[in-house]
mmCIF file of C-alpha atoms in Angstrom:
data_model
loop_
_atom_site.group_PDB
_atom_site.id
_atom_site.type_symbol
_atom_site.label_atom_id
_atom_site.label_comp_id
_atom_site.label_asym_id
_atom_site.label_seq_id
_atom_site.Cartn_x
_atom_site.Cartn_y
_atom_site.Cartn_z
ATOM 1 C CA UNK A 1 -7.912 -19.319 -74.482
ATOM 2 C CA UNK A 2 -4.467 -17.516 -74.787
ATOM 3 C CA UNK A 3 -6.104 -14.691 -73.354
ATOM 4 C CA UNK A 4 -7.222 -15.895 -70.479
ATOM 5 C CA UNK A 5 -3.727 -17.744 -69.583
ATOM 6 C CA UNK A 6 -2.016 -14.360 -70.441
ATOM 7 C CA UNK A 7 -4.109 -12.987 -67.856
ATOM 8 C CA UNK A 8 -3.718 -16.105 -65.652
ATOM 9 C CA UNK A 9 0.274 -15.581 -65.926
ATOM 10 C CA UNK A 10 -0.527 -11.229 -65.160
ATOM 11 C CA UNK A 11 -2.590 -12.639 -62.275
ATOM 12 C CA UNK A 12 0.328 -15.314 -60.306
ATOM 13 C CA UNK A 13 2.990 -13.094 -61.355
ATOM 14 C CA UNK A 14 1.121 -10.353 -59.556
ATOM 15 C CA UNK A 15 0.236 -12.277 -56.826
ATOM 16 C CA UNK A 16 3.468 -13.583 -55.995
ATOM 17 C CA UNK A 17 5.308 -9.897 -56.480
ATOM 18 C CA UNK A 18 2.378 -8.515 -53.802
ATOM 19 C CA UNK A 19 3.848 -11.439 -51.880
ATOM 20 C CA UNK A 20 7.676 -10.423 -51.922
ATOM 21 C CA UNK A 21 6.466 -6.796 -50.721
ATOM 22 C CA UNK A 22 5.123 -8.117 -48.282
ATOM 23 C CA UNK A 23 7.734 -10.662 -46.775
ATOM 24 C CA UNK A 24 10.917 -8.090 -47.427
ATOM 25 C CA UNK A 25 7.869 -5.383 -45.015
ATOM 26 C CA UNK A 26 8.572 -8.211 -42.186
ATOM 27 C CA UNK A 27 10.936 -8.593 -39.582
ATOM 28 C CA UNK A 28 14.025 -10.597 -40.356
ATOM 29 C CA UNK A 29 15.754 -10.929 -36.421
ATOM 30 C CA UNK A 30 14.484 -11.077 -33.115
ATOM 31 C CA UNK A 31 14.793 -7.243 -32.507
ATOM 32 C CA UNK A 32 16.718 -3.922 -34.221
ATOM 33 C CA UNK A 33 18.314 -2.125 -31.710
ATOM 34 C CA UNK A 34 19.213 1.023 -33.147
ATOM 35 C CA UNK A 35 22.563 2.386 -32.995
ATOM 36 C CA UNK A 36 22.165 5.218 -33.053
ATOM 37 C CA UNK A 37 26.305 5.702 -33.299
ATOM 38 C CA UNK A 38 26.076 5.338 -36.165
ATOM 39 C CA UNK A 39 26.057 8.016 -39.498
ATOM 40 C CA UNK A 40 24.180 6.034 -41.859
ATOM 41 C CA UNK A 41 20.920 6.761 -42.045
ATOM 42 C CA UNK A 42 18.635 4.323 -43.616
ATOM 43 C CA UNK A 43 15.029 4.748 -43.490
ATOM 44 C CA UNK A 44 15.333 4.255 -39.768
ATOM 45 C CA UNK A 45 18.695 3.459 -37.855
ATOM 46 C CA UNK A 46 20.534 0.289 -38.666
ATOM 47 C CA UNK A 47 21.193 -2.361 -36.548
ATOM 48 C CA UNK A 48 23.219 -2.182 -33.207
ATOM 49 C CA UNK A 49 25.584 -5.197 -32.829
ATOM 50 C CA UNK A 50 23.487 -8.399 -30.844
ATOM 51 C CA UNK A 51 26.415 -9.255 -29.139
ATOM 52 C CA UNK A 52 25.951 -5.227 -27.877
ATOM 53 C CA UNK A 53 21.749 -5.037 -26.577
ATOM 54 C CA UNK A 54 21.564 -3.837 -23.343
ATOM 55 C CA UNK A 55 18.185 -4.445 -21.218
ATOM 56 C CA UNK A 56 19.102 -0.118 -20.959
ATOM 57 C CA UNK A 57 17.926 -0.002 -24.656
ATOM 58 C CA UNK A 58 14.559 -1.170 -24.274
ATOM 59 C CA UNK A 59 13.765 0.814 -21.271
ATOM 60 C CA UNK A 60 13.064 4.812 -20.447
ATOM 61 C CA UNK A 61 11.223 6.380 -17.024
ATOM 62 C CA UNK A 62 10.912 10.151 -19.370
ATOM 63 C CA UNK A 63 7.327 9.790 -18.449
ATOM 64 C CA UNK A 64 7.043 8.889 -14.915
ATOM 65 C CA UNK A 65 6.860 12.897 -13.466
ATOM 66 C CA UNK A 66 5.251 15.682 -15.042
ATOM 67 C CA UNK A 67 7.517 17.798 -16.764
ATOM 68 C CA UNK A 68 8.042 21.262 -15.996
ATOM 69 C CA UNK A 69 4.855 23.534 -18.038
ATOM 70 C CA UNK A 70 6.015 27.421 -18.234
ATOM 71 C CA UNK A 71 6.564 27.815 -21.928
ATOM 72 C CA UNK A 72 4.758 30.535 -24.218
ATOM 73 C CA UNK A 73 1.937 27.736 -25.299
ATOM 74 C CA UNK A 74 1.832 26.024 -21.451
ATOM 75 C CA UNK A 75 2.174 22.843 -22.660
ATOM 76 C CA UNK A 76 5.196 20.299 -23.089
ATOM 77 C CA UNK A 77 5.580 17.421 -24.642
ATOM 78 C CA UNK A 78 8.060 14.630 -23.435
ATOM 79 C CA UNK A 79 8.782 12.324 -26.882
ATOM 80 C CA UNK A 80 9.892 8.506 -26.136
ATOM 81 C CA UNK A 81 10.541 7.024 -29.784
ATOM 82 C CA UNK A 82 13.657 5.357 -30.686
ATOM 83 C CA UNK A 83 15.494 8.453 -30.321
ATOM 84 C CA UNK A 84 14.800 7.598 -26.686
ATOM 85 C CA UNK A 85 14.061 3.832 -26.896
ATOM 86 C CA UNK A 86 16.592 2.059 -29.250
ATOM 87 C CA UNK A 87 14.931 -0.732 -29.085
ATOM 88 C CA UNK A 88 11.759 0.788 -31.104
ATOM 89 C CA UNK A 89 13.659 0.591 -34.342
ATOM 90 C CA UNK A 90 11.376 -1.129 -36.207
ATOM 91 C CA UNK A 91 8.615 -2.006 -34.368
ATOM 92 C CA UNK A 92 6.632 0.764 -35.451
ATOM 93 C CA UNK A 93 5.382 2.485 -31.902
ATOM 94 C CA UNK A 94 6.256 4.582 -29.718
ATOM 95 C CA UNK A 95 4.250 6.515 -27.195
ATOM 96 C CA UNK A 96 4.681 10.475 -25.940
ATOM 97 C CA UNK A 97 3.347 12.218 -23.019
ATOM 98 C CA UNK A 98 2.050 15.413 -22.704
ATOM 99 C CA UNK A 99 1.481 18.055 -19.291
ATOM 100 C CA UNK A 100 -0.512 20.844 -19.752
ATOM 101 C CA UNK A 101 -0.548 24.233 -17.537
ATOM 102 C CA UNK A 102 -4.143 25.361 -16.504
ATOM 103 C CA UNK A 103 -5.892 26.391 -19.796
ATOM 104 C CA UNK A 104 -2.506 25.011 -21.520
ATOM 105 C CA UNK A 105 -2.051 24.145 -25.014
ATOM 106 C CA UNK A 106 -0.653 22.178 -27.626
ATOM 107 C CA UNK A 107 -1.015 24.010 -30.474
ATOM 108 C CA UNK A 108 -2.737 22.902 -33.439
ATOM 109 C CA UNK A 109 0.175 20.619 -35.459
ATOM 110 C CA UNK A 110 0.810 17.009 -37.827
ATOM 111 C CA UNK A 111 2.175 13.530 -37.173
ATOM 112 C CA UNK A 112 2.761 13.323 -40.896
ATOM 113 C CA UNK A 113 3.772 9.651 -40.087
ATOM 114 C CA UNK A 114 1.489 8.238 -37.437
ATOM 115 C CA UNK A 115 -1.846 8.203 -35.654
ATOM 116 C CA UNK A 116 -1.998 8.926 -32.711
ATOM 117 C CA UNK A 117 -4.087 7.929 -29.616
ATOM 118 C CA UNK A 118 -3.900 9.412 -25.992
ATOM 119 C CA UNK A 119 -5.193 8.807 -22.872
ATOM 120 C CA UNK A 120 -6.195 11.073 -20.188
ATOM 121 C CA UNK A 121 -4.440 10.778 -16.574
ATOM 122 C CA UNK A 122 -5.787 13.747 -15.019
ATOM 123 C CA UNK A 123 -7.397 16.830 -16.041
ATOM 124 C CA UNK A 124 -9.594 18.279 -18.488
ATOM 125 C CA UNK A 125 -9.175 18.511 -22.306
ATOM 126 C CA UNK A 126 -10.665 20.243 -25.570
ATOM 127 C CA UNK A 127 -9.132 18.468 -27.541
ATOM 128 C CA UNK A 128 -9.597 17.220 -32.356
ATOM 129 C CA UNK A 129 -8.624 17.359 -34.952
ATOM 130 C CA UNK A 130 -9.467 18.555 -39.025
ATOM 131 C CA UNK A 131 -10.911 16.163 -41.879
ATOM 132 C CA UNK A 132 -9.603 16.726 -45.596
ATOM 133 C CA UNK A 133 -13.310 18.114 -45.775
ATOM 134 C CA UNK A 134 -12.841 21.970 -43.264
ATOM 135 C CA UNK A 135 -14.756 19.198 -41.288
ATOM 136 C CA UNK A 136 -13.961 20.070 -37.141
ATOM 137 C CA UNK A 137 -14.477 16.282 -35.151
ATOM 138 C CA UNK A 138 -14.374 17.269 -31.487
ATOM 139 C CA UNK A 139 -15.074 16.770 -27.920
ATOM 140 C CA UNK A 140 -14.450 17.250 -23.979
ATOM 141 C CA UNK A 141 -12.334 14.098 -22.512
ATOM 142 C CA UNK A 142 -11.664 14.161 -18.689
ATOM 143 C CA UNK A 143 -9.798 11.814 -16.705
ATOM 144 C CA UNK A 144 -9.694 8.025 -17.838
ATOM 145 C CA UNK A 145 -10.856 9.461 -21.643
ATOM 146 C CA UNK A 146 -9.247 7.823 -25.087
ATOM 147 C CA UNK A 147 -9.013 9.914 -28.331
ATOM 148 C CA UNK A 148 -8.006 9.447 -31.609
ATOM 149 C CA UNK A 149 -6.190 11.543 -33.561
ATOM 150 C CA UNK A 150 -5.441 10.409 -37.113
ATOM 151 C CA UNK A 151 -2.920 9.897 -39.595
ATOM 152 C CA UNK A 152 -1.246 12.598 -41.116
ATOM 153 C CA UNK A 153 -4.479 15.405 -39.531
ATOM 154 C CA UNK A 154 -4.478 18.552 -38.509
ATOM 155 C CA UNK A 155 -5.013 18.635 -34.199
ATOM 156 C CA UNK A 156 -4.584 20.173 -30.716
ATOM 157 C CA UNK A 157 -5.386 19.548 -27.401
ATOM 158 C CA UNK A 158 -6.415 22.202 -24.200
ATOM 159 C CA UNK A 159 -6.556 22.026 -21.037
ATOM 160 C CA UNK A 160 -9.767 23.532 -20.262
ATOM 161 C CA UNK A 161 -9.614 23.434 -15.598
ATOM 162 C CA UNK A 162 -7.553 26.126 -13.925
ATOM 163 C CA UNK A 163 -5.607 22.773 -13.018
ATOM 164 C CA UNK A 164 -3.221 21.121 -14.362
ATOM 165 C CA UNK A 165 -3.812 18.185 -17.318
ATOM 166 C CA UNK A 166 -1.846 15.203 -18.303
ATOM 167 C CA UNK A 167 -1.869 12.404 -21.084
ATOM 168 C CA UNK A 168 -0.346 9.525 -22.451
ATOM 169 C CA UNK A 169 -0.364 8.830 -26.242
ATOM 170 C CA UNK A 170 1.069 6.253 -28.088
ATOM 171 C CA UNK A 171 1.700 6.523 -31.710
ATOM 172 C CA UNK A 172 1.819 3.364 -34.997
ATOM 173 C CA UNK A 173 5.222 4.542 -35.331
ATOM 174 C CA UNK A 174 8.671 4.996 -33.845
ATOM 175 C CA UNK A 175 9.584 8.351 -35.066
ATOM 176 C CA UNK A 176 6.323 9.756 -35.901
ATOM 177 C CA UNK A 177 7.993 13.280 -36.570
ATOM 178 C CA UNK A 178 5.490 16.672 -35.585
ATOM 179 C CA UNK A 179 4.562 19.412 -37.909
ATOM 180 C CA UNK A 180 4.068 22.749 -36.016
ATOM 181 C CA UNK A 181 1.083 24.876 -38.171
ATOM 182 C CA UNK A 182 2.570 27.700 -36.771
ATOM 183 C CA UNK A 183 6.032 27.087 -36.822
ATOM 184 C CA UNK A 184 5.594 26.026 -40.536
ATOM 185 C CA UNK A 185 3.450 28.716 -41.705
ATOM 186 C CA UNK A 186 4.801 31.653 -39.635
ATOM 187 C CA UNK A 187 8.632 30.503 -39.526
ATOM 188 C CA UNK A 188 9.267 29.054 -43.357
ATOM 189 C CA UNK A 189 7.717 30.640 -45.652
ATOM 190 C CA UNK A 190 8.163 33.379 -47.392
ATOM 191 C CA UNK A 191 6.304 36.655 -46.330
ATOM 192 C CA UNK A 192 4.505 37.376 -50.012
ATOM 193 C CA UNK A 193 2.810 33.115 -49.850
ATOM 194 C CA UNK A 194 1.592 34.601 -46.837
ATOM 195 C CA UNK A 195 0.478 37.506 -47.410
ATOM 196 C CA UNK A 196 -2.485 36.296 -50.782
ATOM 197 C CA UNK A 197 -2.983 32.806 -48.922
ATOM 198 C CA UNK A 198 -4.668 35.250 -46.212
ATOM 199 C CA UNK A 199 -5.093 38.068 -48.049
ATOM 200 C CA UNK A 200 -3.050 40.207 -45.061
ATOM 201 C CA UNK A 201 -1.000 43.342 -46.081
ATOM 202 C CA UNK A 202 3.026 42.789 -45.538
ATOM 203 C CA UNK A 203 3.136 44.852 -42.220
ATOM 204 C CA UNK A 204 0.793 42.211 -40.751
ATOM 205 C CA UNK A 205 2.401 39.309 -41.844
ATOM 206 C CA UNK A 206 5.673 40.846 -40.538
ATOM 207 C CA UNK A 207 3.834 41.605 -37.073
ATOM 208 C CA UNK A 208 2.742 38.011 -35.924
ATOM 209 C CA UNK A 209 6.252 36.635 -37.888
ATOM 210 C CA UNK A 210 8.306 39.274 -34.961
ATOM 211 C CA UNK A 211 5.951 37.869 -32.339
ATOM 212 C CA UNK A 212 6.301 33.952 -33.999
ATOM 213 C CA UNK A 213 9.903 35.057 -33.598
ATOM 214 C CA UNK A 214 9.840 36.446 -29.790
ATOM 215 C CA UNK A 215 8.337 33.455 -28.101
ATOM 216 C CA UNK A 216 10.772 30.891 -29.507
#
C-alpha cells in the first residue's frame, strides 16, 4: 500500500511540474513587440513598452516585390522575421520570399529552429530534403503548389525553367536561422577535417575553399 501511495504521489507531482512548465510557455500578455534597441538578449527579444507600440511594429512591405537575382547562385532570400517585423516577437512564426533567376539555385541549407512550408508564386522548381537516413525526398512543383521541409533537415530548391520563379515560405519560428552547407564546410572547418572527411587531397580542399571565398 505504501508503495502504491508513493507512486501516486510521484505521478501527481510530475503532472503538476509538467503543467507549470507548459503554462510558463504560454503568452503572459497580448503581444511582446521586440525592443530591437535593447542590447540585452534573452531567448528572443525583450518587450517594448506597450505605450510605445505602433502599427508599424506589425507591418512589413518587404515581400511585395521580387528581388534582383544577379547573385552567384541565382537566388535571393528576403526575410520577414522578428528582426524586420518586431511584432513577431514570441509569436513563433515568420515568412520569407525567395526569388530565383532562370536555373537559379537556393543551395542546400538547414533551418535549425523551424520547419518550412513554401507556396509557389511563379515558375517551376525542383525541391527536396534529405532525411537522417540519407533518403532524398524530392519533387518537381509548379505555380500554386506547396511543399514542406521538416525542421533541421538539409534541403534545397532549384529553378528548372528558363524563366524567373518565386515562392513564399512560412516558418514556425520568429527567427528560424539558416545554416548553409557549403559555407559551414568550406568557410569554417579546418583543412585537415575536410581532407579526412571527403578523402580529398589538401590542394583539392584549398582549391574549393578559394573558389568559395572568391564568390562570397
